[in-house]
mmCIF file with all atom_site columns, C-alpha atoms in Angstrom:
data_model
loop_
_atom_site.group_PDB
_atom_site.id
_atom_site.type_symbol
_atom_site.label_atom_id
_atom_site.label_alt_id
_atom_site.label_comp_id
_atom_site.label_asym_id
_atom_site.label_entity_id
_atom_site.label_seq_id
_atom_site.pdbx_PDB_ins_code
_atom_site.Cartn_x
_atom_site.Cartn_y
_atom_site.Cartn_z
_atom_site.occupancy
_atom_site.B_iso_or_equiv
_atom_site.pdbx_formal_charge
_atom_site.auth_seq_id
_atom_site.auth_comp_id
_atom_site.auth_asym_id
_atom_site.auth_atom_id
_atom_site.pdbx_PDB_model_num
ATOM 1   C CA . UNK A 1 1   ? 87.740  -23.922 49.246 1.00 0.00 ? 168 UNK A CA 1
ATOM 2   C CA . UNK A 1 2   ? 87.682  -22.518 53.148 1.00 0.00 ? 169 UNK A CA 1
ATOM 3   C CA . UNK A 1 3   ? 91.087  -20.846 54.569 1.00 0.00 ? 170 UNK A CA 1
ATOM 4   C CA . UNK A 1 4   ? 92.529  -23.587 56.423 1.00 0.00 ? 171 UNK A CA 1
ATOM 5   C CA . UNK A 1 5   ? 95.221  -22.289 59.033 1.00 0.00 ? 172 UNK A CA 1
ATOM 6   C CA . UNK A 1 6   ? 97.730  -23.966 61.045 1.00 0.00 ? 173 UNK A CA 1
ATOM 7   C CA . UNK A 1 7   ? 100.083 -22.996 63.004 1.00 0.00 ? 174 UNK A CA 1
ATOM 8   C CA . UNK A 1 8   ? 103.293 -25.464 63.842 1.00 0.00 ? 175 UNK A CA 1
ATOM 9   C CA . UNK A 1 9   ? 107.328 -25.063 64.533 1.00 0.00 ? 176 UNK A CA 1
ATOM 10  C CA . UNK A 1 10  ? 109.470 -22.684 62.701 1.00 0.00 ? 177 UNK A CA 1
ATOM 11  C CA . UNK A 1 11  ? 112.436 -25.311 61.006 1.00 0.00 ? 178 UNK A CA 1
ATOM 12  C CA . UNK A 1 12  ? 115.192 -24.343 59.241 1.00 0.00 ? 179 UNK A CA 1
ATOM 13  C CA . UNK A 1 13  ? 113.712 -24.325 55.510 1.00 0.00 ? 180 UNK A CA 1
ATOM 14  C CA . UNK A 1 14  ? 111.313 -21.634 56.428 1.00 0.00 ? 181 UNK A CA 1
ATOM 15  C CA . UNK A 1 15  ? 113.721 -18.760 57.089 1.00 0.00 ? 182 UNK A CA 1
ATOM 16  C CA . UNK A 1 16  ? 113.654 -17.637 53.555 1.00 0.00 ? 183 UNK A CA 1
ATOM 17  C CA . UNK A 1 17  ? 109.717 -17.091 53.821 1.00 0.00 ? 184 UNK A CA 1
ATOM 18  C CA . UNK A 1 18  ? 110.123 -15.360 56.832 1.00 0.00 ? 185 UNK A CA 1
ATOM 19  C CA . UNK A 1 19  ? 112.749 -12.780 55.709 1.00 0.00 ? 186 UNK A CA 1
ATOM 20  C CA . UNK A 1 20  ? 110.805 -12.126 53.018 1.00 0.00 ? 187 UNK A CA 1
ATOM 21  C CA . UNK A 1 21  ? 107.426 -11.255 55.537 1.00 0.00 ? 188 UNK A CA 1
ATOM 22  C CA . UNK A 1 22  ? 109.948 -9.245  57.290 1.00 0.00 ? 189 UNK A CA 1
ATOM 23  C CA . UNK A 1 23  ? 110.512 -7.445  53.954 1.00 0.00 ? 190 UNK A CA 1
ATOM 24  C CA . UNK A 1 24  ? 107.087 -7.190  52.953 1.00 0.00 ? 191 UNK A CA 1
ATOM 25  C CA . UNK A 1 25  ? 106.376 -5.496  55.975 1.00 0.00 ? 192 UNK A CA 1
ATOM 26  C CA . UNK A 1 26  ? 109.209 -3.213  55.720 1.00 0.00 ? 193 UNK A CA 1
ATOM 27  C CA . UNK A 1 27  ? 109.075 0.533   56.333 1.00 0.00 ? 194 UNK A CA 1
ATOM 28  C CA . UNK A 1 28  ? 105.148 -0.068  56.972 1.00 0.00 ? 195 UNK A CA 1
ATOM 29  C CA . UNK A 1 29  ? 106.059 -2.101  60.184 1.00 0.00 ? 196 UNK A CA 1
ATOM 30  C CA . UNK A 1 30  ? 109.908 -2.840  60.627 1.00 0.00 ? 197 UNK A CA 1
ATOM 31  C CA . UNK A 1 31  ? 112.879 -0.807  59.617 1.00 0.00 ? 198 UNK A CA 1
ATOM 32  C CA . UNK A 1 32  ? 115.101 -1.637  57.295 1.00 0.00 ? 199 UNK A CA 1
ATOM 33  C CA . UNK A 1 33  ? 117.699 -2.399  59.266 1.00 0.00 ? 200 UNK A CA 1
ATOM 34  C CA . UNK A 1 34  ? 116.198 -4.947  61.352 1.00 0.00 ? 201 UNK A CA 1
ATOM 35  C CA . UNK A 1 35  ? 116.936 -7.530  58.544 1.00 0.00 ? 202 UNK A CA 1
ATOM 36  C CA . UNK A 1 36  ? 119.673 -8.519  59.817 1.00 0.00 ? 203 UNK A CA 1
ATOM 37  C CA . UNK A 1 37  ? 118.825 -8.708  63.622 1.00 0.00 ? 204 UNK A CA 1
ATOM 38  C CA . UNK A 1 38  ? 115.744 -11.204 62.294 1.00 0.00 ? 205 UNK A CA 1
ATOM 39  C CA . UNK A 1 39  ? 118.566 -13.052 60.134 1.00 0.00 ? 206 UNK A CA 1
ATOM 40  C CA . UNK A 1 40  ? 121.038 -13.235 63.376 1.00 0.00 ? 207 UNK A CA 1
ATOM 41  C CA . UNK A 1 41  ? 117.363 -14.115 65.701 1.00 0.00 ? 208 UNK A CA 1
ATOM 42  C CA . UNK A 1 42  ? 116.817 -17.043 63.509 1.00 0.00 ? 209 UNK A CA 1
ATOM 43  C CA . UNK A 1 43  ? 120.362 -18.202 63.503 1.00 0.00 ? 210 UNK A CA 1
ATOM 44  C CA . UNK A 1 44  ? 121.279 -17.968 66.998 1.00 0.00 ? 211 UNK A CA 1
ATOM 45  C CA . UNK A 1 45  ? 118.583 -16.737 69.376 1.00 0.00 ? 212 UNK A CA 1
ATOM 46  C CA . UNK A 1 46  ? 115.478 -19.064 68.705 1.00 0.00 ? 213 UNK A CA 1
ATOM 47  C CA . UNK A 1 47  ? 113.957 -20.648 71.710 1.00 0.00 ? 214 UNK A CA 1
ATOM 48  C CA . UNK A 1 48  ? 109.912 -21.235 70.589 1.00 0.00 ? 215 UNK A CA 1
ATOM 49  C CA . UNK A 1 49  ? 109.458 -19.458 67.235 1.00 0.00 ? 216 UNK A CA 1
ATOM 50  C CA . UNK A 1 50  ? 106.203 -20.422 65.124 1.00 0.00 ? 217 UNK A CA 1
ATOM 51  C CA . UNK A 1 51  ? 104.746 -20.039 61.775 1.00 0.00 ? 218 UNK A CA 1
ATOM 52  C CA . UNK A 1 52  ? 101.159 -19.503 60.383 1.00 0.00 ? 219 UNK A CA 1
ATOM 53  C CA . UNK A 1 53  ? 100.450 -21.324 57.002 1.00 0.00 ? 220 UNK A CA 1
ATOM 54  C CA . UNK A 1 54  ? 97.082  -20.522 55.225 1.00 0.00 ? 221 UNK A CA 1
ATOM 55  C CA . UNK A 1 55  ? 96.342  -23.155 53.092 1.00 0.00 ? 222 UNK A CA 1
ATOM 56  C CA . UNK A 1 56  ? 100.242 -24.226 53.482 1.00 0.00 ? 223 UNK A CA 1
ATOM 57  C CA . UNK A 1 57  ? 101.536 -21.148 52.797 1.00 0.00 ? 224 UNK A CA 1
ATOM 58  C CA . UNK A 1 58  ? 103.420 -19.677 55.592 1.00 0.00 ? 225 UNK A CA 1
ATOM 59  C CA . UNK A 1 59  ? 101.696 -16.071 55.669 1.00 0.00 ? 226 UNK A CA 1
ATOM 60  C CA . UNK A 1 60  ? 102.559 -15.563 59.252 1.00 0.00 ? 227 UNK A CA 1
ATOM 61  C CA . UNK A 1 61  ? 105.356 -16.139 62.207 1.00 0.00 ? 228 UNK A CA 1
ATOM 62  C CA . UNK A 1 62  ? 106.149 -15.403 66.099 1.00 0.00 ? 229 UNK A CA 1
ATOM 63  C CA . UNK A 1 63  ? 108.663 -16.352 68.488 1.00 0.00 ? 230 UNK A CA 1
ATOM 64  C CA . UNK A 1 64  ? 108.423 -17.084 72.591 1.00 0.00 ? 231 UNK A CA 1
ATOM 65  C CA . UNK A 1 65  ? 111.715 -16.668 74.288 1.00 0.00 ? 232 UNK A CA 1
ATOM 66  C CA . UNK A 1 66  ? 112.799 -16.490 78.213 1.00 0.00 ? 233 UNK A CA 1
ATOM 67  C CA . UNK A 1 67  ? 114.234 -13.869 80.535 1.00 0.00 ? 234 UNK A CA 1
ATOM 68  C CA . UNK A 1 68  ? 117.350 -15.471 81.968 1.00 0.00 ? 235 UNK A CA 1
ATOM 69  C CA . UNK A 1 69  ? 115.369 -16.943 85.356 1.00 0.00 ? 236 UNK A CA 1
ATOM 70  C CA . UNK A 1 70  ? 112.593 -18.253 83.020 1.00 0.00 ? 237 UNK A CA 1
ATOM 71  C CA . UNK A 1 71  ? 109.831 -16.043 84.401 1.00 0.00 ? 238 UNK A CA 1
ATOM 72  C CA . UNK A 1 72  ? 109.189 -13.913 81.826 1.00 0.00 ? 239 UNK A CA 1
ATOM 73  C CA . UNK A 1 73  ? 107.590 -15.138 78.619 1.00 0.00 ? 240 UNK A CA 1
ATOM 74  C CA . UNK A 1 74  ? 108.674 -12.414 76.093 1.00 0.00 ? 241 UNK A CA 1
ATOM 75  C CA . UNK A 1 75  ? 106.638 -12.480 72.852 1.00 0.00 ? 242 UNK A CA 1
ATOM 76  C CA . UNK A 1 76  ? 109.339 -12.064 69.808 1.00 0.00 ? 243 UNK A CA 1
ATOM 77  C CA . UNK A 1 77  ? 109.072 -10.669 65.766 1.00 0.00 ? 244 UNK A CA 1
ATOM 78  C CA . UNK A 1 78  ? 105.400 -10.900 64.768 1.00 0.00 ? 245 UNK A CA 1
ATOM 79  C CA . UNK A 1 79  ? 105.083 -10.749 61.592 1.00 0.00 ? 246 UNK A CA 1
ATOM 80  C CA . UNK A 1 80  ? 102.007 -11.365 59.156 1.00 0.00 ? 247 UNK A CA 1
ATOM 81  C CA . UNK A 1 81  ? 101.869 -10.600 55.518 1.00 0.00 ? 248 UNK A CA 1
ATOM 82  C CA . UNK A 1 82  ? 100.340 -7.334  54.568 1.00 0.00 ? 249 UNK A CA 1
ATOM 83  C CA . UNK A 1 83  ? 97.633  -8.543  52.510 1.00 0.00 ? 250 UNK A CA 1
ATOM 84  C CA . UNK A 1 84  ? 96.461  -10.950 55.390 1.00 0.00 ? 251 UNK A CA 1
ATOM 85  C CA . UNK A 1 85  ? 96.583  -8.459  58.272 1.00 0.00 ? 252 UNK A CA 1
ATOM 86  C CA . UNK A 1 86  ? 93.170  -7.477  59.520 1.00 0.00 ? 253 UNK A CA 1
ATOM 87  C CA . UNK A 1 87  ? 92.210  -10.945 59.177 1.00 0.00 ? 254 UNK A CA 1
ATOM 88  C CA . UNK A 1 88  ? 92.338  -11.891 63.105 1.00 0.00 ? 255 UNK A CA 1
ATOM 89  C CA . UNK A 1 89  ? 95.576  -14.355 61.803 1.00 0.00 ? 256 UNK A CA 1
ATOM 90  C CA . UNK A 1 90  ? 97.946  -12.269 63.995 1.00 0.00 ? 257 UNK A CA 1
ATOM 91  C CA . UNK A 1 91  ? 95.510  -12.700 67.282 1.00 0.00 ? 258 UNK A CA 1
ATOM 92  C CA . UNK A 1 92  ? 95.416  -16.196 66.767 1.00 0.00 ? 259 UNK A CA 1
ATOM 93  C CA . UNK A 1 93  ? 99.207  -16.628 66.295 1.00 0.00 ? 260 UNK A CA 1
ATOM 94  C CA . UNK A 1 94  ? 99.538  -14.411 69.660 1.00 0.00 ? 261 UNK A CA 1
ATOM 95  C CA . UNK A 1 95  ? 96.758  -16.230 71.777 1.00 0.00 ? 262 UNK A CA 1
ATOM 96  C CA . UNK A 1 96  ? 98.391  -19.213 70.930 1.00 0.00 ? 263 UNK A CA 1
ATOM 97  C CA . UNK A 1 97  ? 101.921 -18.381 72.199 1.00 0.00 ? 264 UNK A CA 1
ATOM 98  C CA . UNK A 1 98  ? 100.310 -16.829 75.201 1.00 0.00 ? 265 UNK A CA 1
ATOM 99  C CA . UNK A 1 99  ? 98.623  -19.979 75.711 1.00 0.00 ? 266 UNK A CA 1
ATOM 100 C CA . UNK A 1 100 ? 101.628 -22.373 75.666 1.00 0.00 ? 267 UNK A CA 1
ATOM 101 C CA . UNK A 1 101 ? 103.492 -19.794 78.332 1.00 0.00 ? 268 UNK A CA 1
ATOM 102 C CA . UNK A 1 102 ? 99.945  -19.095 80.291 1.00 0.00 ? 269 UNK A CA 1
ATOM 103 C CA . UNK A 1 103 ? 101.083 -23.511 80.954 1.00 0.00 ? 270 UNK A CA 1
ATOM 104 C CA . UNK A 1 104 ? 104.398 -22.966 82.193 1.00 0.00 ? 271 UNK A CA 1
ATOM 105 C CA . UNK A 1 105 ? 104.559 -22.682 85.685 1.00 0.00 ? 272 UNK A CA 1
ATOM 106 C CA . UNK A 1 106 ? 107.841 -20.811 86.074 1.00 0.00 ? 273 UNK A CA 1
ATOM 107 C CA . UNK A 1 107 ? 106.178 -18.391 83.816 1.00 0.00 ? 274 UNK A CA 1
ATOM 108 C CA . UNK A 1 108 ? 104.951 -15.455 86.001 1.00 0.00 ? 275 UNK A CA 1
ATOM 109 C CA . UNK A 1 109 ? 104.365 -12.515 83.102 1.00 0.00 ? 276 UNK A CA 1
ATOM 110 C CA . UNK A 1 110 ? 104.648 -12.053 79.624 1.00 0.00 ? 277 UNK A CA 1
ATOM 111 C CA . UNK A 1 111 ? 106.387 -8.798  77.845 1.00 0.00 ? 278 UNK A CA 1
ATOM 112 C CA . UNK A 1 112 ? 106.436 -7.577  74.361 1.00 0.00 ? 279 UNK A CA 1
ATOM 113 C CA . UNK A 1 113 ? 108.705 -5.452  73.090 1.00 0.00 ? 280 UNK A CA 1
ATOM 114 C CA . UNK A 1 114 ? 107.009 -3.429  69.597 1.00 0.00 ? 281 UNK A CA 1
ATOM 115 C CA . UNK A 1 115 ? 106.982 -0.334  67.745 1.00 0.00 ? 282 UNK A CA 1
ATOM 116 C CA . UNK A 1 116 ? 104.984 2.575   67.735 1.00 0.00 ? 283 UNK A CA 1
ATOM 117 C CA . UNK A 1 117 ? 103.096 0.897   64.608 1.00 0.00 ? 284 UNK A CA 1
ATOM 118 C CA . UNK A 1 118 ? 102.148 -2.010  65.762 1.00 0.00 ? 285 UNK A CA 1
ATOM 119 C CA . UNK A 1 119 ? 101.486 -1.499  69.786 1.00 0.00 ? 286 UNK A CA 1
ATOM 120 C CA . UNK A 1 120 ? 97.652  -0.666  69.681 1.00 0.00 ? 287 UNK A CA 1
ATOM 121 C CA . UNK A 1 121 ? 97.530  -4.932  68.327 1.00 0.00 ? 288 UNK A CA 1
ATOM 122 C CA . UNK A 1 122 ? 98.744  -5.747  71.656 1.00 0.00 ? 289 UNK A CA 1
ATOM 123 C CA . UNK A 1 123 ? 96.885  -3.396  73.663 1.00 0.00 ? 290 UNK A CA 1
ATOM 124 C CA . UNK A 1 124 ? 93.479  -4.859  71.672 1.00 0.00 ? 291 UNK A CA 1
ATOM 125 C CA . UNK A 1 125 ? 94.825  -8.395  73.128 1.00 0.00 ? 292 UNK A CA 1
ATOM 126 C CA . UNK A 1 126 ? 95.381  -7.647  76.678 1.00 0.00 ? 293 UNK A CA 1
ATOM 127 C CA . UNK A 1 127 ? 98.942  -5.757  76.998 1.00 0.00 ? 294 UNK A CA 1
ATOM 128 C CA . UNK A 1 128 ? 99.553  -2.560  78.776 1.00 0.00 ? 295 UNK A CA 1
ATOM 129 C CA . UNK A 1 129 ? 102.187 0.235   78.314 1.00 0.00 ? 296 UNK A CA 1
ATOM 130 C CA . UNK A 1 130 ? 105.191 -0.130  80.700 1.00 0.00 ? 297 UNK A CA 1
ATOM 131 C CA . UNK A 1 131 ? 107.708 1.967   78.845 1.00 0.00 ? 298 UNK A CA 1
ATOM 132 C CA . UNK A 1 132 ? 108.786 4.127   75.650 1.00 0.00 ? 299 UNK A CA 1
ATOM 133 C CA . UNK A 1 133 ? 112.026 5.053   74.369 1.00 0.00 ? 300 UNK A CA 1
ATOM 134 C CA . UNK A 1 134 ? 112.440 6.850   71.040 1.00 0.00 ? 301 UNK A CA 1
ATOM 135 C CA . UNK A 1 135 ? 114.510 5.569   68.586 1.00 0.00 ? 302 UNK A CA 1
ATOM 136 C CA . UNK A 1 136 ? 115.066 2.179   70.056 1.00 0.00 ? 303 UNK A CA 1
ATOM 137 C CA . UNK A 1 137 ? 114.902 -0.029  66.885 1.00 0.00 ? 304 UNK A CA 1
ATOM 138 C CA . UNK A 1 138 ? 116.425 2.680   64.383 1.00 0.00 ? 305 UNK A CA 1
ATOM 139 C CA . UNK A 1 139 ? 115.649 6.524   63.709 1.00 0.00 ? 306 UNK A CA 1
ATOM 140 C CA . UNK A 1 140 ? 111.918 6.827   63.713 1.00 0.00 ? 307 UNK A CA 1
ATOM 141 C CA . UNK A 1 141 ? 110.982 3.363   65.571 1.00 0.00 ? 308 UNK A CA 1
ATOM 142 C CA . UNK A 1 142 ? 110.249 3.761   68.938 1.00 0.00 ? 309 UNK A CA 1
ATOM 143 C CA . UNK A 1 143 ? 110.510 0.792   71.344 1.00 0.00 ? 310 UNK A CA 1
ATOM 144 C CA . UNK A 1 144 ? 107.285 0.184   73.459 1.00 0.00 ? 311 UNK A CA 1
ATOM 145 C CA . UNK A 1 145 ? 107.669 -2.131  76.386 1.00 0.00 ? 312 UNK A CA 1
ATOM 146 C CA . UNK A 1 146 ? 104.603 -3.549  77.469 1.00 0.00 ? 313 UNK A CA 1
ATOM 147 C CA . UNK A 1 147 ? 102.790 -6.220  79.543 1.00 0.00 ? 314 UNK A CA 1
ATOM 148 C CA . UNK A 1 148 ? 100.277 -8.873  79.540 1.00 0.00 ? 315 UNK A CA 1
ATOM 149 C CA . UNK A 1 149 ? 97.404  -8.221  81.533 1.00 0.00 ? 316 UNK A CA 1
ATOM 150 C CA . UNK A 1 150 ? 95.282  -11.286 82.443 1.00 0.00 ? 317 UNK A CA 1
ATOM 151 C CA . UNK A 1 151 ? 91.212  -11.115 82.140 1.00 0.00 ? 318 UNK A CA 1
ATOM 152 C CA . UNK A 1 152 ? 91.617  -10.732 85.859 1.00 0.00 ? 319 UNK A CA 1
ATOM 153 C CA . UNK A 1 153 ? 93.712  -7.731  86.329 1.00 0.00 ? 320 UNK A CA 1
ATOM 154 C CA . UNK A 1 154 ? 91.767  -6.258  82.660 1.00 0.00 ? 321 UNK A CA 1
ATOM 155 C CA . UNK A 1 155 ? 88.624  -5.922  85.248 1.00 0.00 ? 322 UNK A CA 1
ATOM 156 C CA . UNK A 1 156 ? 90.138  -4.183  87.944 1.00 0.00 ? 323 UNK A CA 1
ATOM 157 C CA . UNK A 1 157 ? 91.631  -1.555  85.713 1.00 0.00 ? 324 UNK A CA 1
ATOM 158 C CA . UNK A 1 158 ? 90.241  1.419   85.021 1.00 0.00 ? 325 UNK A CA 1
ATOM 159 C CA . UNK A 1 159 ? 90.539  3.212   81.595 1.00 0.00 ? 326 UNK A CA 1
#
């Protein structure tokens, strides 16, 4: 039987599944005690969050949320289950959120805010380094601030 993905709205009965990817990623990706800033996201901060079920399991999830004036997009707690990463899963989930913000007019960038583990993913997808600071998300995960970079301002870059 193929892989069939799909990715839809995060709801309510999901959050255990998605704790748990947060655990099975954890210390490879996510410190420990970011549990319970993904348990307090889910409750209270939730604007556009997502999951990705492979053949309706959810094996994947990522959240959209707003700067105050709605122009930035800011692309929120990726997570993919270790034994499906490397499997493009976590570029589809991403393209698609950029997608749905690339249609919002107010929308005039789009931010994530990673690790030091996970930030080459984004820069393989289009994002640029803005800023580091050490020891943002607990002792031994940095924060790195970056930016989407359209196919457009990609080919007047130089590396």
């Amino acid at each position: 039987m193929e892989n069939q993905s799909t990715i839809r709205n995060y709801t309510i009965s999901d959050k255990e599944a998605v704790l748990n990817l947060l655990k099975l990623n954890t210390p490879a990706h996510f410190s420990a005690e970011e549990e319970k800033d993904l348990n307090y996201y889910l409750d209270h901060e939730i604007e556009q969050y997502f999951v990705l079920e492979l053949n309706q399991h959810i094996v994947g999830c990522g959240g959209i949320n707003f700067s105050e004036d709605n122009s930035t997009g800011i692309i929120s707690w990726d997570i993919i289950h270790p034994e499906f990463q490397g499997q493009s899963l976590g570029s589809k989930l991403l393209k698609y959120r950029i997608g749905k913000l690339q249609q919002l007019e107010t929308v005039h960038q789009i931010i994530v805010r990673t690790s030091q583990l996970s930030y080459k993913f984004y820069e393989k997808l289009g994002f640029r380094l803005l800023e580091v600071m050490n020891d943002y998300w607990a002792k031994g995960f940095h924060l790195y601030k970056m930016k989407y970079v359209d196919s457009t301002e990609l080919s007047c870059t130089s590396e």
